Short mmCIF file of C-alpha atoms in Angstrom, two decimals:
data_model
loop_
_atom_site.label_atom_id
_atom_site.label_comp_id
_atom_site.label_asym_id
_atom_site.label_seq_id
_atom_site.Cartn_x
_atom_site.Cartn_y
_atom_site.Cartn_z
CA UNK A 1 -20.64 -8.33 -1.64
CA UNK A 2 -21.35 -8.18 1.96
CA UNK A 3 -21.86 -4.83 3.45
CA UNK A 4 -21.91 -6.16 7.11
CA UNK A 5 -19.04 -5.28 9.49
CA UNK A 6 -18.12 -5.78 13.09
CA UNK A 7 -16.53 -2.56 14.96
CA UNK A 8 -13.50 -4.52 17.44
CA UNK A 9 -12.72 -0.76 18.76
CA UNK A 10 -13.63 2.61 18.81
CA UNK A 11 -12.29 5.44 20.65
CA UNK A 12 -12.73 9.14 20.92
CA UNK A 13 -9.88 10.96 18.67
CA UNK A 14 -9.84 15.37 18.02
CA UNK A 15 -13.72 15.91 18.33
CA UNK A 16 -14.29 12.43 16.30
CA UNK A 17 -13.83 8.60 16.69
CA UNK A 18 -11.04 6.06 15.86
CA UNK A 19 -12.73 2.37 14.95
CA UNK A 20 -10.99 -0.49 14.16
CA UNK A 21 -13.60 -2.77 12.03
CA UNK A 22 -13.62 -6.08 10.53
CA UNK A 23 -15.80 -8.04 7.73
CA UNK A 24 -16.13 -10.53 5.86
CA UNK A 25 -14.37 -10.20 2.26
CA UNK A 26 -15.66 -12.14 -0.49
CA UNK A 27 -12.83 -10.22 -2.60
CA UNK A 28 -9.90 -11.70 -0.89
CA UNK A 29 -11.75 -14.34 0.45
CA UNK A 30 -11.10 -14.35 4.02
CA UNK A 31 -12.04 -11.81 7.12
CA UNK A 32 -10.20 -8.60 6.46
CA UNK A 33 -9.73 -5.24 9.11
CA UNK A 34 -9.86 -1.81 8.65
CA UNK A 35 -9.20 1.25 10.88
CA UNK A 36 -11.77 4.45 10.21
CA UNK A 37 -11.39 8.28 11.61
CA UNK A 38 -14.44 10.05 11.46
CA UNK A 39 -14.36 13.66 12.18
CA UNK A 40 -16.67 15.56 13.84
CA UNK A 41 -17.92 17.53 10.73
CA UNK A 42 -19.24 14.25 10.02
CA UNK A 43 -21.79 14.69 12.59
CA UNK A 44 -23.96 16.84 10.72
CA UNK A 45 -22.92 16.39 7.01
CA UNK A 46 -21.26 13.67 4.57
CA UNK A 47 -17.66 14.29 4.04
CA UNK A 48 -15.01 13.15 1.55
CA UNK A 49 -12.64 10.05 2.49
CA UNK A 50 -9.14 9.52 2.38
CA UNK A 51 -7.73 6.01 2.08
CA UNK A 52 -4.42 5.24 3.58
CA UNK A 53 -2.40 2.17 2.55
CA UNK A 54 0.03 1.19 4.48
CA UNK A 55 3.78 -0.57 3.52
CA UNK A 56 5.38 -4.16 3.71
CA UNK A 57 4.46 -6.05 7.42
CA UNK A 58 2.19 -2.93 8.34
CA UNK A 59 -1.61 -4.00 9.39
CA UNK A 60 -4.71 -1.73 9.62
CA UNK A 61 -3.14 -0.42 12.68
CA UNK A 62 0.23 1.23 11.85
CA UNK A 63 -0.89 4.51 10.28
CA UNK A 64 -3.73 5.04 12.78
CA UNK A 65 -1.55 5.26 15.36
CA UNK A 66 1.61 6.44 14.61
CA UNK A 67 1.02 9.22 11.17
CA UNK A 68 -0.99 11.94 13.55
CA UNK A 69 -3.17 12.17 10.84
CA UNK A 70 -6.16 12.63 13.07
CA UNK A 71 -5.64 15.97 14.25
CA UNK A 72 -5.20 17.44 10.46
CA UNK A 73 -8.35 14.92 8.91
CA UNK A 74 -9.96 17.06 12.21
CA UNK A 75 -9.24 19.98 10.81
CA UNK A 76 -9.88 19.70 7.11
CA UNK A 77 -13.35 17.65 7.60
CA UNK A 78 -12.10 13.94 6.01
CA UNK A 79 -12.53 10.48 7.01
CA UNK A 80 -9.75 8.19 6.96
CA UNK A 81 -9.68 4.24 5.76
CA UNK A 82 -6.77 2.21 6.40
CA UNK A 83 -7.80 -1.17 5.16
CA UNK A 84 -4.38 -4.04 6.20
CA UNK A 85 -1.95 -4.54 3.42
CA UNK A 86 -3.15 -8.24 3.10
CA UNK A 87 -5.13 -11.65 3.69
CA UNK A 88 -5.33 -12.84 6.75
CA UNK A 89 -6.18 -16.34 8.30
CA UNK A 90 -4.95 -19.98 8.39
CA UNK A 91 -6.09 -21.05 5.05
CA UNK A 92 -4.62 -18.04 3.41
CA UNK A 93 -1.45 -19.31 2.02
CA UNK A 94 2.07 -17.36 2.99
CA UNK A 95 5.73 -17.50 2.92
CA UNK A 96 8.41 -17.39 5.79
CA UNK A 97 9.68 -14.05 4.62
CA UNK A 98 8.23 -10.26 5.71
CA UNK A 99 8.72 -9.00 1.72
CA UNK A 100 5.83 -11.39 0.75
CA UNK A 101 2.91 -12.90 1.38
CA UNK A 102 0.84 -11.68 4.29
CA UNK A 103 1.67 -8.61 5.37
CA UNK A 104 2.69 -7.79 1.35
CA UNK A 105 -0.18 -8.25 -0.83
CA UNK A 106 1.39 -5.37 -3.29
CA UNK A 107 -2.24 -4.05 -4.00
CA UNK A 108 -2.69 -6.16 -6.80
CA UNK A 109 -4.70 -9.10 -7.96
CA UNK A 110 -2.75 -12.27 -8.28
CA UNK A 111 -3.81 -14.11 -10.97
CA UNK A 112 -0.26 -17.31 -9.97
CA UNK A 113 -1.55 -20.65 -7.73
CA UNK A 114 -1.56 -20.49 -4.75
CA UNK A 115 -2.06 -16.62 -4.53
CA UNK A 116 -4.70 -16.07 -6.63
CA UNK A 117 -7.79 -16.87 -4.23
CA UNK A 118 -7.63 -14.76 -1.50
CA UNK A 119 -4.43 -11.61 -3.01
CA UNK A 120 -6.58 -9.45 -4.61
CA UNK A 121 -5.97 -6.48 -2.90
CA UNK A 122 -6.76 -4.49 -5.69
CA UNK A 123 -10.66 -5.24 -5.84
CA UNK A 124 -10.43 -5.28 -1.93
CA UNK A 125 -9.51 -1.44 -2.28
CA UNK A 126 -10.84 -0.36 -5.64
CA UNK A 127 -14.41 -1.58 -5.39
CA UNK A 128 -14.94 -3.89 -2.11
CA UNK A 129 -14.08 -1.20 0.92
CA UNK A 130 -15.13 1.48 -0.61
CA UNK A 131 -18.81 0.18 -1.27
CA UNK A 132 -18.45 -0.69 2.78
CA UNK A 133 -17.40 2.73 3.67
CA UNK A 134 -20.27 4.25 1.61
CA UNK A 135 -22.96 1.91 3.04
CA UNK A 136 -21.43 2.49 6.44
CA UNK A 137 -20.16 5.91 6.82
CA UNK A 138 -20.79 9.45 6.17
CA UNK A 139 -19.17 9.53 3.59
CA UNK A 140 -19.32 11.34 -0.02
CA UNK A 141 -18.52 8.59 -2.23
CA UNK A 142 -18.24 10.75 -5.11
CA UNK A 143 -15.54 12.89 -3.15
CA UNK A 144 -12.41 10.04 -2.40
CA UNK A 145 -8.52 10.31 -2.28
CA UNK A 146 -5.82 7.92 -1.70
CA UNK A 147 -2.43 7.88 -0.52
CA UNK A 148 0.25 5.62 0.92
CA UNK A 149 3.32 4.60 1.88
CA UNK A 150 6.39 2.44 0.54
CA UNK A 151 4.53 -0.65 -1.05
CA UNK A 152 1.05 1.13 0.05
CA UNK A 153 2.63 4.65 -1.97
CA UNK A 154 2.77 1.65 -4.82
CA UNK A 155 -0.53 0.99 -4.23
CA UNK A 156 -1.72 4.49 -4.20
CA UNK A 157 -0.19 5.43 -6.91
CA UNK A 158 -1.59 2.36 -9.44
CA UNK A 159 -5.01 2.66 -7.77
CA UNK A 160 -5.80 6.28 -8.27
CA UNK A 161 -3.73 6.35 -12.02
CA UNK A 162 -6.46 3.92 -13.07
CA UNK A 163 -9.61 5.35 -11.28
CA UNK A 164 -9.39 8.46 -11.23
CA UNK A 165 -13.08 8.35 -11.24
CA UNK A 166 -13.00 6.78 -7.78
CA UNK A 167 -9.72 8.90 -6.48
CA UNK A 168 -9.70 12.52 -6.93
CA UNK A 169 -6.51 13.01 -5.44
CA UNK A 170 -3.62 10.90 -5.31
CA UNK A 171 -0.26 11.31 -3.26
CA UNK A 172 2.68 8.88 -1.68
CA UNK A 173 5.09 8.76 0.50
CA UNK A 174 8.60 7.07 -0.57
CA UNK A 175 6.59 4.65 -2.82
CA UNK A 176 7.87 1.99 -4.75
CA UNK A 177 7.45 4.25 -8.01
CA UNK A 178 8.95 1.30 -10.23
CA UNK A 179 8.40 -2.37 -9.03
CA UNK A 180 9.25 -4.02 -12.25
CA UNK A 181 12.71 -2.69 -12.00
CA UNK A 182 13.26 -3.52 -8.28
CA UNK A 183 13.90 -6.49 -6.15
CA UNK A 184 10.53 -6.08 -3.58
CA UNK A 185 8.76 -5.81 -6.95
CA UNK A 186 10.45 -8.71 -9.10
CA UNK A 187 9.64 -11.08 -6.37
CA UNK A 188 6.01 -9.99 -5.97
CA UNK A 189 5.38 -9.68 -9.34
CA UNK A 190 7.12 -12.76 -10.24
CA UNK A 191 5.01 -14.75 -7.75
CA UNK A 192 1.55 -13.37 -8.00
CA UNK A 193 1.58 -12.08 -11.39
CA UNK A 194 4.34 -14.92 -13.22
CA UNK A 195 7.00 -14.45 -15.57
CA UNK A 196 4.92 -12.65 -18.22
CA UNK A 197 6.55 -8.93 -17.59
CA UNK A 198 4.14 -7.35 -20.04
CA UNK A 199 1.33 -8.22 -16.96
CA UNK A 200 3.59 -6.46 -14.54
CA UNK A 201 2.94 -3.36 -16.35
CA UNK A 202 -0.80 -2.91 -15.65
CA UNK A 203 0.61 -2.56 -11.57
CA UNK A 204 3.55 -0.54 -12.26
CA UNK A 205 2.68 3.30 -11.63
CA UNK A 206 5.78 4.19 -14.15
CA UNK A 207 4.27 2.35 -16.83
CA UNK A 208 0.74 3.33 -16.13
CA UNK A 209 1.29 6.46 -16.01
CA UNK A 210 2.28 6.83 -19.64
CA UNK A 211 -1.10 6.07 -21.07
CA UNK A 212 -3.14 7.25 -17.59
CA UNK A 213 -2.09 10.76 -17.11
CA UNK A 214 -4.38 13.44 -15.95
CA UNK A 215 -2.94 17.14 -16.68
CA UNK A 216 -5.56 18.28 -14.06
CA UNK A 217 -4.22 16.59 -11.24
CA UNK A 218 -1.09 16.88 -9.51
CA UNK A 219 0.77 14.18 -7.89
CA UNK A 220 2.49 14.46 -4.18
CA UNK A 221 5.41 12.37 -3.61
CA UNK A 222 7.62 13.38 -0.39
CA UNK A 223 10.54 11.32 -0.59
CA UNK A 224 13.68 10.90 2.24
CA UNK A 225 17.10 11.40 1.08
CA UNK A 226 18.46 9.40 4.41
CA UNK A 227 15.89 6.59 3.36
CA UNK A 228 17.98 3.42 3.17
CA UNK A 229 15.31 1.82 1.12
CA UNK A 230 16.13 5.09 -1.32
CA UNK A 231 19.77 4.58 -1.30
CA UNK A 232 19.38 0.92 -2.06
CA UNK A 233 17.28 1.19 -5.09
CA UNK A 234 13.95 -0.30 -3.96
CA UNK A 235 12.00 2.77 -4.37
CA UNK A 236 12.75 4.56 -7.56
CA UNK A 237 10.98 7.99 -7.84
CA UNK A 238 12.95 9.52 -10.41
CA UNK A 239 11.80 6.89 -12.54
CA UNK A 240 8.42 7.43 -12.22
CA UNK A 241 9.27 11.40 -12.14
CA UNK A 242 10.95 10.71 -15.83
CA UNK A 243 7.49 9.06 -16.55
CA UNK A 244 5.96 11.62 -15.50
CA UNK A 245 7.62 14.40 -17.46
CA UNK A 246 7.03 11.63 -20.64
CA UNK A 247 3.46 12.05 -20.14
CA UNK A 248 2.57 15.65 -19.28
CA UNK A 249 1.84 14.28 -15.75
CA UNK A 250 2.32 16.90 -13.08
CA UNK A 251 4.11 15.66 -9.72
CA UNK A 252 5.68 17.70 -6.66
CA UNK A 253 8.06 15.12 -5.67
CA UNK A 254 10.01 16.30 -3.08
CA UNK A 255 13.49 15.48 -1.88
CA UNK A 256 13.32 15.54 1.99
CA UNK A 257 17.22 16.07 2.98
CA UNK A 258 18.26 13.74 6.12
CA UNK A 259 14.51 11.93 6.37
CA UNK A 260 13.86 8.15 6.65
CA UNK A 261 11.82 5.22 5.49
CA UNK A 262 10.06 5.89 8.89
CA UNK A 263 6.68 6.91 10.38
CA UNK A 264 8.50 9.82 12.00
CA UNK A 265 9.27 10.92 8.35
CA UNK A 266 5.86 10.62 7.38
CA UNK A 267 4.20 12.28 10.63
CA UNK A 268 6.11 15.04 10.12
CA UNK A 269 5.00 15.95 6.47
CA UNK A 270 1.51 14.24 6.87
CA UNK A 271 -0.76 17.63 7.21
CA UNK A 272 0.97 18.79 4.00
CA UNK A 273 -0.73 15.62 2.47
CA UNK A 274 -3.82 16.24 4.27
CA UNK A 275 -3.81 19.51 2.96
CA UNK A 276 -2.96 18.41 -0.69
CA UNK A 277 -6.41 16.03 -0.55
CA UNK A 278 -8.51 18.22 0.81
CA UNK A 279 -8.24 21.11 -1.46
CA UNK A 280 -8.68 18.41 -4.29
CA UNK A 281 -12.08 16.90 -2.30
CA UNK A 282 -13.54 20.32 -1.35
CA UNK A 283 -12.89 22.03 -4.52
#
């Protein structure tokens, strides 16, 4: 595993700096990019991390720029990781559509041909970046959190229910809470994972959460009632809620009244995630 990394960018941000990196992955098999935030507690001391992943066509780039986490990660002492949601590169193998391939990896490891060598997201996130940010960074590797949104709130969720050794704290916004029972996830799962359903369970955070709950940890979920994604049944939180209930797992999801599917949405509810990891990572 190569712990070597090229910084593209870096810019002053709230008393800290705002990289944009890149690397060499031998998990998905390609160069990958990730954006950093590191405060300026991290000047003196190691600090906990927060991982961000992002949603369908999103790169390292989105959340950086548009959440206004900074100013909050600022505050609370954190560094922030947004790895992109995918391979990238000519011999990575796609499809014309924006609901799969690059741009969609789902946070999984594909295990279908032609997917299977570089979309494994889910070792990218899980083991490969992190051991990067820890070699790299100052960082408390013992002291880590992860959230997301949409298809990244998928991959939050599914990450941290199944290392919650690794993730302390775990919250989403509108995440796709039940892909097996949804089109975005039928077609991803389909393709990377095949037709075998009972494999879909193992990256479906209703279904994991059944056998992966963790009484001492609550679960943020901040979901938009004007979301169209919502209202067309992509997303799914009250299945996962139900789950939840099933398995003694405790969850806050809230019902935002009028909010969207966009980063407005999620910049305006983003220190109250902030907030939510750091008391977790400081405790």
């Amino acid at each position: 595993m190569s712990q070597a990394f090229e910084q593209i960018s870096e810019q002053l941000c709230f008393g800290g700096t705002v990289g944009i990196y890149r690397h060499t992955s031998s998990a998905c098999n390609c160069d990958m990019r990730f954006a950093a935030f590191v405060p300026p507690q991290a000047k003196t001391q190691a600090v906990p991390v927060l991982y961000y992943l992002s949603g369908l066509t999103c790169t390292e780039e989105n959340f950086i720029t548009k959440a206004g986490a900074q100013r909050y990660a600022a505050e609370q002492g954190l560094v922030l990781v947004a790895p992109d949601t995918s391979p990238r590169g000519e011999a990575v193998p796609d499809e014309d559509t924006w609901d799969f391939g690059k741009g969609a990896g789902f946070y999984l490891n594909a295990t279908q041909s032609p997917w299977q060598t570089n979309y494994r997201m889910y070792s990218y996130v899980v083991e490969e970046l992190p051991a990067l940010i820890a070699a790299n960074f100052p960082v408390r590797g013992d002291r880590a959190g992860i959230l997301g949104h949409s298809m990244g709130g998928h991959g939050a969720l599914i990450c941290g229910l199944k290392n919650p050794e690794k993730f302390r704290s775990i919250s989403a916004f509108a995440p796709i809470a039940a892909p097996s029972r949804c089109p975005w996830g039928q077609k991803a799962f389909t393709q990377y994972l095949g037709e075998d359903q009972s494999a879909w369970k193992d990256y479906d955070a209703s279904e994991l959460v059944l056998h992966k709950a963790d009484p001492s940890r609550l679960i943020l979920i901040d979901q938009g009632t004007g979301d169209n994604f919502y209202q067309q049944g992509q997303l799914l939180p009250e299945a996962f809620q139900i789950a939840c209930e099933q398995a003694g797992q405790p969850l806050s999801l809230r019902m935002q009244v009028g909010y969207d599917h966009s980063y407005y949405f999620i910049a305006t509810f983003m220190g109250d995630h902030i907030q939510h990891h750091a008391q977790a990572l400081y405790a």
